CSV table of C-alpha atoms in Angstrom, one decimal:
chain,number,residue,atom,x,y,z
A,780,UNK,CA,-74.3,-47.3,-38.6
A,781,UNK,CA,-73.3,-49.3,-35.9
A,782,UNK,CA,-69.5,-50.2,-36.0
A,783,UNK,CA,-67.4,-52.7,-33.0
A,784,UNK,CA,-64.5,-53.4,-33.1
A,785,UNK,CA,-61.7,-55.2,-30.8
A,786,UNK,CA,-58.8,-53.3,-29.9
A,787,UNK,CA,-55.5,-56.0,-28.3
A,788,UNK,CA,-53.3,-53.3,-28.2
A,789,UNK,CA,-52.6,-52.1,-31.4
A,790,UNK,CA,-55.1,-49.7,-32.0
A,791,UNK,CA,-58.6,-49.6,-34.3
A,792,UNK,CA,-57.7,-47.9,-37.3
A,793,UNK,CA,-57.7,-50.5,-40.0
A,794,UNK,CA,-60.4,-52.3,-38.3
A,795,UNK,CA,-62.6,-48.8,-38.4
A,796,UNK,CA,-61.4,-48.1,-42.2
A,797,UNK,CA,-62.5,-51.5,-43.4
A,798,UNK,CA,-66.1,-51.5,-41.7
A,799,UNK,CA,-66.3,-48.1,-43.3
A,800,UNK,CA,-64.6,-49.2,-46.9
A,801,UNK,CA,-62.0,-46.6,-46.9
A,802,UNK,CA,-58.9,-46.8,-48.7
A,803,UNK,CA,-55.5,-47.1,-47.6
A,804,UNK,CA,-52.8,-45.1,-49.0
A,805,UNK,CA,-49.0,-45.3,-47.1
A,806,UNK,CA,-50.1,-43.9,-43.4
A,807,UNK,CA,-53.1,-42.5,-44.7
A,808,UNK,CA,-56.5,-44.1,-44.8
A,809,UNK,CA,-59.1,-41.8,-46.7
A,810,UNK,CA,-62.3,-41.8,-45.8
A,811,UNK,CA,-64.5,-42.9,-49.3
A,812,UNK,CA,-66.7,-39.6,-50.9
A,813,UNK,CA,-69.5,-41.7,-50.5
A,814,UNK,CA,-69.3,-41.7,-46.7
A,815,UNK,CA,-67.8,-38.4,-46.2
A,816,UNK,CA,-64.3,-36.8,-46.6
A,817,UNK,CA,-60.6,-36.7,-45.1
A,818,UNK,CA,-58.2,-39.1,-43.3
A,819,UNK,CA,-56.8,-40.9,-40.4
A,820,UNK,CA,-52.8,-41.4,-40.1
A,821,UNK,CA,-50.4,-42.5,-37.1
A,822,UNK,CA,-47.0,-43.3,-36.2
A,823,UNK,CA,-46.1,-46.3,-34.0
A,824,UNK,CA,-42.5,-45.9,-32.3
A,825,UNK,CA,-42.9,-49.2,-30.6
A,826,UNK,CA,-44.5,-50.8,-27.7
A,827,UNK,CA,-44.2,-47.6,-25.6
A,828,UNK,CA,-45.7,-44.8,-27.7
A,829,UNK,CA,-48.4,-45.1,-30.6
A,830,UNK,CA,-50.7,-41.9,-32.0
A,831,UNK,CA,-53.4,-42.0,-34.1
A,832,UNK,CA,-54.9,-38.5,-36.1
A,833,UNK,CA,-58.4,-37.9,-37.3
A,834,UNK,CA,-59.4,-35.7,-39.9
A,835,UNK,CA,-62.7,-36.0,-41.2
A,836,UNK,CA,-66.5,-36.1,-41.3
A,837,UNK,CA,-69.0,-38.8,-41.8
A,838,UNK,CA,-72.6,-38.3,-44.3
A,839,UNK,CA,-74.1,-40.6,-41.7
A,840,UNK,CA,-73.9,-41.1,-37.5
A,841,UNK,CA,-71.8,-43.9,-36.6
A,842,UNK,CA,-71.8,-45.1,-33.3
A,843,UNK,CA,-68.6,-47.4,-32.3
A,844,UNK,CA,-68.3,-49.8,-29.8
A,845,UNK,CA,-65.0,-50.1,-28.6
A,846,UNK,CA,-64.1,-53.5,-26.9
A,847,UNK,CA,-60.1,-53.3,-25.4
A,848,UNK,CA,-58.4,-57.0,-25.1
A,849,UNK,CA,-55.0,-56.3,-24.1
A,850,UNK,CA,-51.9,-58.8,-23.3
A,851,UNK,CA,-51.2,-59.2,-19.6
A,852,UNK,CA,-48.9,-56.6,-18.2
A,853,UNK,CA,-49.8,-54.5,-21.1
A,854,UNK,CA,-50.8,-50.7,-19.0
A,855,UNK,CA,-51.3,-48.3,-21.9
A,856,UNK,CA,-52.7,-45.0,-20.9
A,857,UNK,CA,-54.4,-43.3,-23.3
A,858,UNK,CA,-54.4,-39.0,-24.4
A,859,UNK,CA,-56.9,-38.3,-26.9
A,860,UNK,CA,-56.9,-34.5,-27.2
A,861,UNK,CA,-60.5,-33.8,-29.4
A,862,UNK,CA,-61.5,-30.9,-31.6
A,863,UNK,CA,-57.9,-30.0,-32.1
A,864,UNK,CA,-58.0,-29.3,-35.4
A,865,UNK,CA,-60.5,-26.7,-37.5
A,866,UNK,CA,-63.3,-27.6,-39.0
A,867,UNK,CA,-63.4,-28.8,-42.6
A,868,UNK,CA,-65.4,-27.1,-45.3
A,869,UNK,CA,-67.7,-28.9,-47.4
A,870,UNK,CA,-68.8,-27.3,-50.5
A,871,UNK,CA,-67.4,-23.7,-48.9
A,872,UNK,CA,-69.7,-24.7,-45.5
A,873,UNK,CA,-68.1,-25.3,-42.4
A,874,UNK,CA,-69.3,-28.3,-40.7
A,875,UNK,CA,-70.0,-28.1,-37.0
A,876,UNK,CA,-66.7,-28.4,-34.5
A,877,UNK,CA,-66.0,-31.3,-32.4
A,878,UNK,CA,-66.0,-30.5,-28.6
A,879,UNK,CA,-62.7,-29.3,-27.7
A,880,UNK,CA,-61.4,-31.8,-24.8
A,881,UNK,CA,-59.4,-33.8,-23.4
A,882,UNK,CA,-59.7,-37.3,-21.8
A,883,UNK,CA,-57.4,-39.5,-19.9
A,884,UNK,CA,-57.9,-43.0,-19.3
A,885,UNK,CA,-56.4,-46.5,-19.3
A,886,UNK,CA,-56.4,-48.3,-22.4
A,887,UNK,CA,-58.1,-51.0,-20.5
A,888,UNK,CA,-61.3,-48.5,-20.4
A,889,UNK,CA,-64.0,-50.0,-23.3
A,890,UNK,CA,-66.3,-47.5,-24.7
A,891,UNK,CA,-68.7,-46.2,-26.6
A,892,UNK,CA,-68.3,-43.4,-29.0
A,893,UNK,CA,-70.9,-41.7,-31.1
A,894,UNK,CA,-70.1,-39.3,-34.2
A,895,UNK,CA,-72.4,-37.8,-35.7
A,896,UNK,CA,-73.3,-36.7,-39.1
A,897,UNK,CA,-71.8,-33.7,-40.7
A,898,UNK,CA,-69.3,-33.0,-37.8
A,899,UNK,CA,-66.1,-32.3,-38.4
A,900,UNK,CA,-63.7,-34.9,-36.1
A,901,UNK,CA,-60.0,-33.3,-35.5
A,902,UNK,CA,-58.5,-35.7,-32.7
A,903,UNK,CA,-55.1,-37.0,-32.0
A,904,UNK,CA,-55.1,-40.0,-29.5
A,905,UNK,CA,-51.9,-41.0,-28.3
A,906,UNK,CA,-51.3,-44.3,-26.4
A,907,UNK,CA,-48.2,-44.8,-24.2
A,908,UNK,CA,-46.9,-47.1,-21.9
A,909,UNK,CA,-46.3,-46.6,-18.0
A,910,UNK,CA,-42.9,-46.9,-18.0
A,911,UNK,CA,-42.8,-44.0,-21.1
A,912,UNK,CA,-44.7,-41.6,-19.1
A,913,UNK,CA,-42.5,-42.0,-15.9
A,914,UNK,CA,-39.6,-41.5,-18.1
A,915,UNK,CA,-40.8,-38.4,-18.6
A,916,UNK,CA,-42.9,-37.2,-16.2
A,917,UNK,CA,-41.8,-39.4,-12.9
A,918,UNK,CA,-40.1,-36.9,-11.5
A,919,UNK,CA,-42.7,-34.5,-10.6
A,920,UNK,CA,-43.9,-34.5,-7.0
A,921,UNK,CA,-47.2,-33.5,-8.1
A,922,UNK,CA,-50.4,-35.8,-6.3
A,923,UNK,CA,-52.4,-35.9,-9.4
A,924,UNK,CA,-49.4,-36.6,-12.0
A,925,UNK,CA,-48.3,-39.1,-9.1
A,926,UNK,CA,-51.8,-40.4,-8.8
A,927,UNK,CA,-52.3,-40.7,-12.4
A,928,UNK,CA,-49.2,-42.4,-13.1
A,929,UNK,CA,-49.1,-44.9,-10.7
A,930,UNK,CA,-53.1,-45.7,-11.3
A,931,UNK,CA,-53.2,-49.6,-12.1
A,932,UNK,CA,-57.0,-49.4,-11.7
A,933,UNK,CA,-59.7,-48.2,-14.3
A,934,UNK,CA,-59.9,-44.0,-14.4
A,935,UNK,CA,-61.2,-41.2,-16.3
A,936,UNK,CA,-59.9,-37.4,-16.3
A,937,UNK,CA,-61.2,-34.8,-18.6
A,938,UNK,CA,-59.6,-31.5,-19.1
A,939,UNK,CA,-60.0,-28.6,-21.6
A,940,UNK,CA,-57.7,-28.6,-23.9
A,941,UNK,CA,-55.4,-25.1,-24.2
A,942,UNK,CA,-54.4,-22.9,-27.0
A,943,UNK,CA,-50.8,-24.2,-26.3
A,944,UNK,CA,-52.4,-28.0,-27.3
A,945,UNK,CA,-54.4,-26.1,-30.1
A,946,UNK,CA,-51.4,-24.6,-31.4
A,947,UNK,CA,-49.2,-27.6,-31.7
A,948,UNK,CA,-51.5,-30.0,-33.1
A,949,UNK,CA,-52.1,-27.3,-35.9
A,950,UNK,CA,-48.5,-27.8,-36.4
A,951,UNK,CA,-49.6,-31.6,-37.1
A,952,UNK,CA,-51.4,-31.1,-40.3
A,953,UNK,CA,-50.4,-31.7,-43.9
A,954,UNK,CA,-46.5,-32.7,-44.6
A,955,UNK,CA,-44.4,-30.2,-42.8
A,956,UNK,CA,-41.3,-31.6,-43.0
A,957,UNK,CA,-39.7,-34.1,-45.5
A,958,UNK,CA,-40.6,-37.9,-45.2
A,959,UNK,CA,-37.3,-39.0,-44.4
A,960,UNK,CA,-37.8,-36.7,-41.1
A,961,UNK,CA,-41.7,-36.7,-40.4
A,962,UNK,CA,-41.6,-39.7,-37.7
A,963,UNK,CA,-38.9,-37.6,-35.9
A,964,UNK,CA,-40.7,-34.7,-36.5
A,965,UNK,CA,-44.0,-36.5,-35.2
A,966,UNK,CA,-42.3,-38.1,-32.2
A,967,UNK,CA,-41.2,-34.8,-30.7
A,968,UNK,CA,-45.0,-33.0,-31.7
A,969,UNK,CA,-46.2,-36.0,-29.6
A,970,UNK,CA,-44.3,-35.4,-26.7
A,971,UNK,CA,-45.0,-31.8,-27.1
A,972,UNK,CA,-48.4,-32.4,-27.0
A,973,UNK,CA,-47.8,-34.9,-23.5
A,974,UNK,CA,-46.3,-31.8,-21.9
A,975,UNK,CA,-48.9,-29.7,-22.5
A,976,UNK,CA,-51.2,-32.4,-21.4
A,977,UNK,CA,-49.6,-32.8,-18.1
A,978,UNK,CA,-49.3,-29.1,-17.5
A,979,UNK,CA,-53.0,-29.0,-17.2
A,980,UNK,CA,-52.8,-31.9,-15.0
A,981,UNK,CA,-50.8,-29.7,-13.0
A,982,UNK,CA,-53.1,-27.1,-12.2
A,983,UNK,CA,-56.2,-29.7,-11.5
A,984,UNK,CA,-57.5,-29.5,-8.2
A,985,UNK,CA,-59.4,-32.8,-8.1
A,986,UNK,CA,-58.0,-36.1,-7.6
A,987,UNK,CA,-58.5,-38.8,-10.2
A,988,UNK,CA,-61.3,-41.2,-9.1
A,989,UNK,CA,-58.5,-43.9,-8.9
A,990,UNK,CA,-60.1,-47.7,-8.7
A,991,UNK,CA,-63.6,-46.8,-10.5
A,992,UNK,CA,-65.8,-49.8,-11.7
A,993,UNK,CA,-66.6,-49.4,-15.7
A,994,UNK,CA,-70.3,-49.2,-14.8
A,995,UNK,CA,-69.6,-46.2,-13.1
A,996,UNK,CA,-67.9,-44.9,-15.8
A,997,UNK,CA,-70.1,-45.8,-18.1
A,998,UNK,CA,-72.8,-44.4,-16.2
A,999,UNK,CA,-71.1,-40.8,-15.5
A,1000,UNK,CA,-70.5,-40.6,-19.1
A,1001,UNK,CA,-74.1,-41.2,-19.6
A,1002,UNK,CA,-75.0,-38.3,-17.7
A,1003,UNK,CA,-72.9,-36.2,-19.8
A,1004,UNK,CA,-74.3,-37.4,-22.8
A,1005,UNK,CA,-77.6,-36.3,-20.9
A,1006,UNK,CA,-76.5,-32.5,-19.7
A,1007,UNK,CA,-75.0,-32.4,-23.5
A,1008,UNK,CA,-78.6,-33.2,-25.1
A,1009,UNK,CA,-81.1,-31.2,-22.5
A,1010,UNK,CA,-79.2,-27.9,-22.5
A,1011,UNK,CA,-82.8,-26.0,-21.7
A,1012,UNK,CA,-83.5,-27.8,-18.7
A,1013,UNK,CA,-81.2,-27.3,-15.1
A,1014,UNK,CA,-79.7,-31.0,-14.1
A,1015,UNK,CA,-82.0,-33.0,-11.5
A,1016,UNK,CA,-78.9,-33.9,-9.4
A,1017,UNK,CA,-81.7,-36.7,-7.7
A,1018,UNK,CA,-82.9,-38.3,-11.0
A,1019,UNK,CA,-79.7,-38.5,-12.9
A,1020,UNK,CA,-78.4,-40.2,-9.5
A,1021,UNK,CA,-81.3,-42.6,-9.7
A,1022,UNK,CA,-80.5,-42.9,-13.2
A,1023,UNK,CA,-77.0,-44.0,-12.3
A,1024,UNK,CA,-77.8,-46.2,-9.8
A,1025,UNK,CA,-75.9,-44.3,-7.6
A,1026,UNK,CA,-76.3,-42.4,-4.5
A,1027,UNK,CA,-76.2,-38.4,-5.0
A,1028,UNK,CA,-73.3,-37.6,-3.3
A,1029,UNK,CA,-71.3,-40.6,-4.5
A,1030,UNK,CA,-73.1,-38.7,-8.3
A,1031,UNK,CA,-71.8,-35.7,-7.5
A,1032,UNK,CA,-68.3,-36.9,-6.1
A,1033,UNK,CA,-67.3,-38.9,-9.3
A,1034,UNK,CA,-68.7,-36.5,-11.8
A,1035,UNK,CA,-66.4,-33.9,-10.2
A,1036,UNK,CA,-63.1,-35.9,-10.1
A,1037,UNK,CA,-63.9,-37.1,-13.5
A,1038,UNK,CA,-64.8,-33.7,-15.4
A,1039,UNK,CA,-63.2,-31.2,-12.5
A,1040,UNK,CA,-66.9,-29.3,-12.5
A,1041,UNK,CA,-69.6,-30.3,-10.6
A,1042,UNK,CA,-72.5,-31.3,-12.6
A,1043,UNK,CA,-74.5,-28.0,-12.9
A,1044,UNK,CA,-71.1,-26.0,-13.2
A,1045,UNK,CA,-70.1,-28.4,-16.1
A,1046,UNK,CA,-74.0,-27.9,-17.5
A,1047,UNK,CA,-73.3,-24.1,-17.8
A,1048,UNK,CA,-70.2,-24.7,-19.2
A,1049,UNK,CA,-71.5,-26.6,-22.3
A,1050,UNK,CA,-75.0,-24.0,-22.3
A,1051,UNK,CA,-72.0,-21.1,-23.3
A,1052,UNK,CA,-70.0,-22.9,-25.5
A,1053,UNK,CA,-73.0,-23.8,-27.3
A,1054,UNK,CA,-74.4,-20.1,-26.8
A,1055,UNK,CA,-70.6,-18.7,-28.5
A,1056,UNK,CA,-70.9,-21.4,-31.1
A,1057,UNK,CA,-74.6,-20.1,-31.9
A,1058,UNK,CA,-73.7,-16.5,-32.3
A,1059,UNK,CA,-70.3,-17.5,-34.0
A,1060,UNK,CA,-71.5,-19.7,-36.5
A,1061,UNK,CA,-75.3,-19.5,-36.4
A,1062,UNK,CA,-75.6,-15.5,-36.4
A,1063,UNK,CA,-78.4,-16.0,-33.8
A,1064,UNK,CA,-79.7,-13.3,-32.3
A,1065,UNK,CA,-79.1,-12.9,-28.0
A,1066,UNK,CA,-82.5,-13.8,-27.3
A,1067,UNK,CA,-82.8,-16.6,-29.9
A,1068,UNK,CA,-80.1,-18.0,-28.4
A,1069,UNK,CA,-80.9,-17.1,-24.5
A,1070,UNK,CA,-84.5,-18.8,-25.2
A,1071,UNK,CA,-83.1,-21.9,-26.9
A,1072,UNK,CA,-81.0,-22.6,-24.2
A,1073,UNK,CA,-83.4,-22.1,-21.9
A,1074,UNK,CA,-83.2,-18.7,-19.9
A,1075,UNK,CA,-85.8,-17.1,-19.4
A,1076,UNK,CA,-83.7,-14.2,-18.6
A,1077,UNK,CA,-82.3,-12.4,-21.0
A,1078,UNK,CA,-80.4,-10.5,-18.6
A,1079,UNK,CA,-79.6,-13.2,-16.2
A,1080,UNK,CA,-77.9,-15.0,-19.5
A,1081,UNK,CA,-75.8,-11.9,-20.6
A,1082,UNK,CA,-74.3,-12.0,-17.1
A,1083,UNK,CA,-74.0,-16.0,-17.2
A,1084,UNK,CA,-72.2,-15.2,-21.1
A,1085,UNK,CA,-70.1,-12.4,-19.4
A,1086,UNK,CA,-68.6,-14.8,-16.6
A,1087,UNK,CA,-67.8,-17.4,-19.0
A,1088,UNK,CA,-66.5,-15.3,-21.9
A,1089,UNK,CA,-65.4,-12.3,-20.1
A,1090,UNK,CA,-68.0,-10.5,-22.8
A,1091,UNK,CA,-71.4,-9.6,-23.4
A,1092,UNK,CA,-73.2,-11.7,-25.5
A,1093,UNK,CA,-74.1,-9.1,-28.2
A,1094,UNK,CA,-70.3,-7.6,-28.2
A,1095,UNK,CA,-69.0,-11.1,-28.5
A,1096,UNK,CA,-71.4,-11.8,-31.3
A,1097,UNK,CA,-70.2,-8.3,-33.1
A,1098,UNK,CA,-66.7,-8.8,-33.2
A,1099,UNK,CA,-66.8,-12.9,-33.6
């Protein structure tokens, strides 16, 4: 299912729920059995600061085309923190786990997401305004947190998201205080989560790619989508930069202010999590899982495992 909507600044929810027929109930807007199972809520405290929470799976893929048409002057930046949450369980079977990360960006950014069947989506987005985020963070003589700040120009950062982030947005689920105090509650979880957010910013050692065109973007963010569907074959740094209709090192540049990795240290990095996630949740054996990803090797990927994990693949998949 193919789904676009327009967002002019006040999010995509109800436009999403209606294409999708779900019901809306106070905050809540359930997703229908017939599609799939669970909810999206949010609290708007203004102009300034807006968060949106997803908790749910879809029967079929949907992919949604995201278009932003924002008021002049209008310089939201947008936090969505994916794969926060755990996975749901349908009929006692957990559904597969959203890639925990995190992506920065100006609202301005359009874009294309795809969600797959039978995946469990646990996201909070939050959208704030400049002025917000220098209220809280301005004072930090930090060049990225400056950079990012002061950034009037289209830009992407990804991070991965910490057990600090985890932690707090498991706070986030059900009703845990009483109505009369949630939006409090939910204000301060928000900001919570914005600290957390930032510290990681802290500890980046790239520089935002400050001033990039959307086709660029677009076109690293294919590339990902690329490493993320051939994890059995090593990136050809030449054809994806032909691909991108970009040069290689201007490829290789980008990518790495974008995602912090360059592109065959980020490829290794989604070959193990998709190696844990196989012995965690698949019971794979090593080698079914060394040869699906492509090693030849078997030893070559236990040390691989071991540098990523800080364990063997065969321990890891007896205690997990």
């Amino acid at each position: 299912m193919k789904i676009s909507v327009v967002d002019k600044g006040s999010g995509i929810a109800q436009q999403f729920a209606q294409a999708i027929g779900a019901k809306t109930s106070g905050r809540f807007i359930h997703v229908p059995k017939s599609k799939g199972d669970g909810y999206i809520t949010g609290f708007s405290w203004g102009i300034d600061l807006r968060m949106m929470i997803r908790n749910y799976y879809l029967q079929e893929p949907v992919l949604l085309e995201r278009t932003n048409e924002l008021a002049e002057g209008q310089e939201d930046i947008v936090i969505q923190l994916s794969g926060v949450f755990p996975p749901l369980l349908v009929e006692q079977e957990q559904l597969l786990p959203e890639r925990p990360y995190i992506m920065i960006c100006r609202h301005a950014v359009s874009a294309i997401t795809e969600m797959p069947s039978h995946t469990s989506f646990g996201s909070v987005t939050i959208a704030t305004s400049r002025k917000y985020l220098h209220r809280l963070f301005g004072h930090i003589d930090h060049p990225i947190v400056v950079n990012v700040l002061a950034a009037k120009e289209n830009f992407v950062v990804e991070m991965d998201v910490s057990p600090a982030i985890i932690a707090t947005a498991s706070e986030m689920l059900g009703q845990p205080v009483p109505e009369s105090l949630e939006s409090h509650y939910y204000r301060l979880k928000c900001e919570e989560l914005l600290c957390h957010t930032f510290a990681l910013l802290l500890k980046r050692e790239e520089l935002p790619p400050i001033g990039t065109h959307i086709n660029d973007i677009k076109a690293i963010y294919a590339i990902k989508a690329h490493l993320q569907a051939h994890l059995n074959e090593n990136p050809n740094i030449a054809g994806l930069a032909k691909q991108a209709k970009m040069s290689e090192p201007k490829l290789r540049q980008l990518f790495k202010r974008t995602f912090g990795r360059s592109v065959f240290e980020y490829y290794q990095f989604l070959r193990m999590e998709t190696a844990a996630r196989l012995l965690k949740d698949k019971k794979l054996t090593v080698s079914e899982v060394g040869y699906q990803l492509g090693f030849t090797n078997l030893s070559h990927f236990s040390r691989v495992f071991e540098q990523h994990t800080g364990m063997k693949p065969k321990k890891y998949s007896a205690t997990s």
